[in-house]
């Protein structure tokens, strides 16, 4: 399927794996940051280890910017701390890779929040790097079109009894 994105920002995700303090889980995973560009490392390369926590380069993803979502991007950038949503999808326990695949990274708050609704995906927000803020801000400036809010009106019509035929239907019109 072809993307309709106006721009793509390639990023790498960094994920932390920490020893769990639970008898039901071995580890707790969480996205912690996004790197601008693609590191030379392969996905799931350990970056650092400190105590019971290990940082991994989880792989690359592309943030896609769409013309119709500029209002959402602007809302994100106008917050005190703009964020990106990183989505990790669990993989089979018998896989050679760590417990997740990097599914996507998005700057759209609506899309990020929608990814939290259902399923087993791990969704977390991370701070947006300054270079990505600049790129998104430029895209908003170039492509944003202010659309006034238009409240839809319901056509209430005449209330009718269930199963009641209108006069037009009775006359055969």
mmCIF file of C-alpha atoms in Angstrom:
data_model
loop_
_atom_site.group_PDB
_atom_site.id
_atom_site.type_symbol
_atom_site.label_atom_id
_atom_site.label_comp_id
_atom_site.label_asym_id
_atom_site.label_seq_id
_atom_site.Cartn_x
_atom_site.Cartn_y
_atom_site.Cartn_z
ATOM 1 C CA UNK A 1 0.000 0.000 0.000
ATOM 2 C CA UNK A 2 1.351 3.426 -0.968
ATOM 3 C CA UNK A 3 1.701 6.048 1.694
ATOM 4 C CA UNK A 4 0.070 9.462 1.266
ATOM 5 C CA UNK A 5 2.575 11.110 3.608
ATOM 6 C CA UNK A 6 4.003 14.488 2.615
ATOM 7 C CA UNK A 7 7.172 13.808 4.573
ATOM 8 C CA UNK A 8 8.838 10.947 6.408
ATOM 9 C CA UNK A 9 11.220 11.389 9.321
ATOM 10 C CA UNK A 10 13.334 8.293 9.907
ATOM 11 C CA UNK A 11 14.054 7.629 13.577
ATOM 12 C CA UNK A 12 15.498 4.947 15.795
ATOM 13 C CA UNK A 13 13.813 3.931 19.045
ATOM 14 C CA UNK A 14 15.569 3.229 22.341
ATOM 15 C CA UNK A 15 13.865 0.830 24.743
ATOM 16 C CA UNK A 16 14.698 0.003 28.355
ATOM 17 C CA UNK A 17 14.376 -3.496 29.791
ATOM 18 C CA UNK A 18 14.350 -3.586 33.586
ATOM 19 C CA UNK A 19 14.207 -6.612 35.886
ATOM 20 C CA UNK A 20 10.646 -6.857 37.204
ATOM 21 C CA UNK A 21 9.826 -6.860 40.885
ATOM 22 C CA UNK A 22 7.012 -9.311 40.242
ATOM 23 C CA UNK A 23 6.915 -13.054 40.343
ATOM 24 C CA UNK A 24 4.709 -13.103 37.216
ATOM 25 C CA UNK A 25 7.026 -11.092 34.968
ATOM 26 C CA UNK A 26 10.730 -11.435 34.249
ATOM 27 C CA UNK A 27 11.194 -7.963 32.747
ATOM 28 C CA UNK A 28 9.402 -4.641 32.334
ATOM 29 C CA UNK A 29 9.909 -2.914 28.982
ATOM 30 C CA UNK A 30 9.400 0.758 28.128
ATOM 31 C CA UNK A 31 10.381 3.081 25.291
ATOM 32 C CA UNK A 32 12.621 5.849 26.621
ATOM 33 C CA UNK A 33 13.753 7.950 23.651
ATOM 34 C CA UNK A 34 13.915 8.404 19.906
ATOM 35 C CA UNK A 35 17.083 9.069 17.920
ATOM 36 C CA UNK A 36 17.004 11.230 14.796
ATOM 37 C CA UNK A 37 18.268 9.209 11.842
ATOM 38 C CA UNK A 38 19.307 5.576 11.730
ATOM 39 C CA UNK A 39 22.200 4.297 13.844
ATOM 40 C CA UNK A 40 24.572 1.783 12.271
ATOM 41 C CA UNK A 41 23.518 -0.827 14.854
ATOM 42 C CA UNK A 42 21.108 -3.643 14.068
ATOM 43 C CA UNK A 43 17.754 -3.824 15.837
ATOM 44 C CA UNK A 44 17.823 -5.009 19.453
ATOM 45 C CA UNK A 45 21.496 -4.209 19.963
ATOM 46 C CA UNK A 46 22.215 -3.540 23.650
ATOM 47 C CA UNK A 47 23.426 0.055 24.097
ATOM 48 C CA UNK A 48 24.143 0.210 27.801
ATOM 49 C CA UNK A 49 23.678 -1.718 31.002
ATOM 50 C CA UNK A 50 23.311 -0.231 34.454
ATOM 51 C CA UNK A 51 22.270 -2.316 37.439
ATOM 52 C CA UNK A 52 19.135 -4.257 36.555
ATOM 53 C CA UNK A 53 18.346 -2.132 33.455
ATOM 54 C CA UNK A 54 19.533 -2.630 29.886
ATOM 55 C CA UNK A 55 18.993 -0.121 27.069
ATOM 56 C CA UNK A 56 18.421 -1.464 23.550
ATOM 57 C CA UNK A 57 18.345 0.139 20.138
ATOM 58 C CA UNK A 58 14.960 -1.326 19.118
ATOM 59 C CA UNK A 59 15.139 -0.527 15.412
ATOM 60 C CA UNK A 60 14.031 2.086 12.925
ATOM 61 C CA UNK A 61 10.644 3.549 12.122
ATOM 62 C CA UNK A 62 9.392 6.440 10.021
ATOM 63 C CA UNK A 63 7.229 9.232 11.361
ATOM 64 C CA UNK A 64 4.856 10.069 8.525
ATOM 65 C CA UNK A 65 3.487 13.601 8.253
ATOM 66 C CA UNK A 66 0.112 14.024 6.544
ATOM 67 C CA UNK A 67 -1.527 17.249 5.352
ATOM 68 C CA UNK A 68 -4.834 16.422 7.042
ATOM 69 C CA UNK A 69 -3.228 15.997 10.474
ATOM 70 C CA UNK A 70 -1.447 19.366 10.766
ATOM 71 C CA UNK A 71 -3.887 20.599 13.428
ATOM 72 C CA UNK A 72 -2.998 17.554 15.580
ATOM 73 C CA UNK A 73 0.748 18.141 15.097
ATOM 74 C CA UNK A 74 0.295 21.812 16.012
ATOM 75 C CA UNK A 75 -1.588 20.805 19.167
ATOM 76 C CA UNK A 76 1.299 18.482 20.108
ATOM 77 C CA UNK A 77 3.954 21.161 19.497
ATOM 78 C CA UNK A 78 1.997 23.767 21.484
ATOM 79 C CA UNK A 79 2.049 21.585 24.602
ATOM 80 C CA UNK A 80 4.674 22.263 27.260
ATOM 81 C CA UNK A 81 6.572 19.141 26.221
ATOM 82 C CA UNK A 82 5.958 17.779 22.701
ATOM 83 C CA UNK A 83 6.108 13.984 22.560
ATOM 84 C CA UNK A 84 6.257 11.084 20.137
ATOM 85 C CA UNK A 85 4.329 7.858 20.670
ATOM 86 C CA UNK A 86 6.350 4.659 20.304
ATOM 87 C CA UNK A 87 4.386 1.459 19.726
ATOM 88 C CA UNK A 88 5.911 -1.962 20.442
ATOM 89 C CA UNK A 89 4.107 -5.195 19.557
ATOM 90 C CA UNK A 90 4.756 -8.379 21.593
ATOM 91 C CA UNK A 91 6.238 -11.306 19.678
ATOM 92 C CA UNK A 92 6.141 -15.036 20.348
ATOM 93 C CA UNK A 93 7.962 -16.096 23.498
ATOM 94 C CA UNK A 94 10.050 -18.641 21.599
ATOM 95 C CA UNK A 95 11.512 -15.999 19.252
ATOM 96 C CA UNK A 96 15.254 -15.286 19.221
ATOM 97 C CA UNK A 97 14.574 -11.525 19.475
ATOM 98 C CA UNK A 98 13.679 -9.716 22.696
ATOM 99 C CA UNK A 99 9.975 -9.539 23.485
ATOM 100 C CA UNK A 100 8.825 -6.870 21.006
ATOM 101 C CA UNK A 101 8.808 -5.613 17.432
ATOM 102 C CA UNK A 102 8.904 -1.866 16.834
ATOM 103 C CA UNK A 103 5.546 -1.234 15.157
ATOM 104 C CA UNK A 104 5.486 2.535 14.639
ATOM 105 C CA UNK A 105 6.430 5.973 15.926
ATOM 106 C CA UNK A 106 3.971 8.853 15.513
ATOM 107 C CA UNK A 107 3.763 12.574 16.286
ATOM 108 C CA UNK A 108 -0.035 12.636 15.964
ATOM 109 C CA UNK A 109 -1.664 12.691 19.429
ATOM 110 C CA UNK A 110 -4.907 11.208 18.076
ATOM 111 C CA UNK A 111 -3.109 8.299 16.443
ATOM 112 C CA UNK A 112 -0.916 7.736 19.507
ATOM 113 C CA UNK A 113 -3.876 7.662 21.855
ATOM 114 C CA UNK A 114 -5.858 5.429 19.491
ATOM 115 C CA UNK A 115 -3.043 2.868 19.603
ATOM 116 C CA UNK A 116 -3.616 2.503 23.364
ATOM 117 C CA UNK A 117 -7.253 1.439 22.966
ATOM 118 C CA UNK A 118 -7.062 -2.266 22.302
ATOM 119 C CA UNK A 119 -4.710 -5.176 22.093
ATOM 120 C CA UNK A 120 -1.463 -6.056 23.768
ATOM 121 C CA UNK A 121 0.709 -3.378 22.171
ATOM 122 C CA UNK A 122 2.985 -1.409 24.462
ATOM 123 C CA UNK A 123 2.461 2.295 23.765
ATOM 124 C CA UNK A 124 4.457 5.006 25.495
ATOM 125 C CA UNK A 125 5.226 8.631 24.828
ATOM 126 C CA UNK A 126 8.805 9.889 24.757
ATOM 127 C CA UNK A 127 10.187 13.446 24.488
ATOM 128 C CA UNK A 128 10.343 14.782 20.926
ATOM 129 C CA UNK A 129 13.899 15.731 19.846
ATOM 130 C CA UNK A 130 14.450 19.377 18.788
ATOM 131 C CA UNK A 131 15.327 18.415 15.187
ATOM 132 C CA UNK A 132 11.972 16.652 14.796
ATOM 133 C CA UNK A 133 10.128 19.607 16.349
ATOM 134 C CA UNK A 134 11.724 21.885 13.730
ATOM 135 C CA UNK A 135 10.817 19.554 10.853
ATOM 136 C CA UNK A 136 7.204 19.187 11.976
ATOM 137 C CA UNK A 137 6.881 22.932 12.625
ATOM 138 C CA UNK A 138 8.112 23.609 9.082
ATOM 139 C CA UNK A 139 5.633 21.109 7.662
ATOM 140 C CA UNK A 140 2.785 22.746 9.586
ATOM 141 C CA UNK A 141 3.805 26.184 8.290
ATOM 142 C CA UNK A 142 3.867 24.926 4.720
ATOM 143 C CA UNK A 143 0.757 22.722 4.659
ATOM 144 C CA UNK A 144 -1.673 23.790 7.410
ATOM 145 C CA UNK A 145 -5.056 25.115 6.297
ATOM 146 C CA UNK A 146 -7.269 26.574 9.017
ATOM 147 C CA UNK A 147 -10.649 24.871 8.910
ATOM 148 C CA UNK A 148 -13.467 26.528 10.843
ATOM 149 C CA UNK A 149 -15.526 24.276 13.053
ATOM 150 C CA UNK A 150 -18.914 23.511 11.537
ATOM 151 C CA UNK A 151 -21.531 22.020 13.759
ATOM 152 C CA UNK A 152 -23.723 19.532 11.964
ATOM 153 C CA UNK A 153 -27.458 20.046 12.198
ATOM 154 C CA UNK A 154 -29.810 17.145 12.497
ATOM 155 C CA UNK A 155 -32.904 17.079 10.319
ATOM 156 C CA UNK A 156 -35.510 16.382 12.932
ATOM 157 C CA UNK A 157 -38.452 16.159 10.510
ATOM 158 C CA UNK A 158 -41.887 15.133 11.700
ATOM 159 C CA UNK A 159 -41.957 12.447 14.361
ATOM 160 C CA UNK A 160 -43.727 9.347 13.091
ATOM 161 C CA UNK A 161 -44.989 6.196 14.669
ATOM 162 C CA UNK A 162 -42.949 3.060 13.905
ATOM 163 C CA UNK A 163 -44.332 1.335 10.813
ATOM 164 C CA UNK A 164 -46.348 4.408 9.809
ATOM 165 C CA UNK A 165 -46.244 5.208 6.096
ATOM 166 C CA UNK A 166 -45.867 8.824 5.030
ATOM 167 C CA UNK A 167 -48.456 10.524 2.831
ATOM 168 C CA UNK A 168 -46.102 10.256 -0.158
ATOM 169 C CA UNK A 169 -45.894 6.487 0.241
ATOM 170 C CA UNK A 170 -49.699 6.135 0.512
ATOM 171 C CA UNK A 171 -50.301 8.164 -2.651
ATOM 172 C CA UNK A 172 -47.779 6.057 -4.597
ATOM 173 C CA UNK A 173 -45.429 8.942 -5.219
#
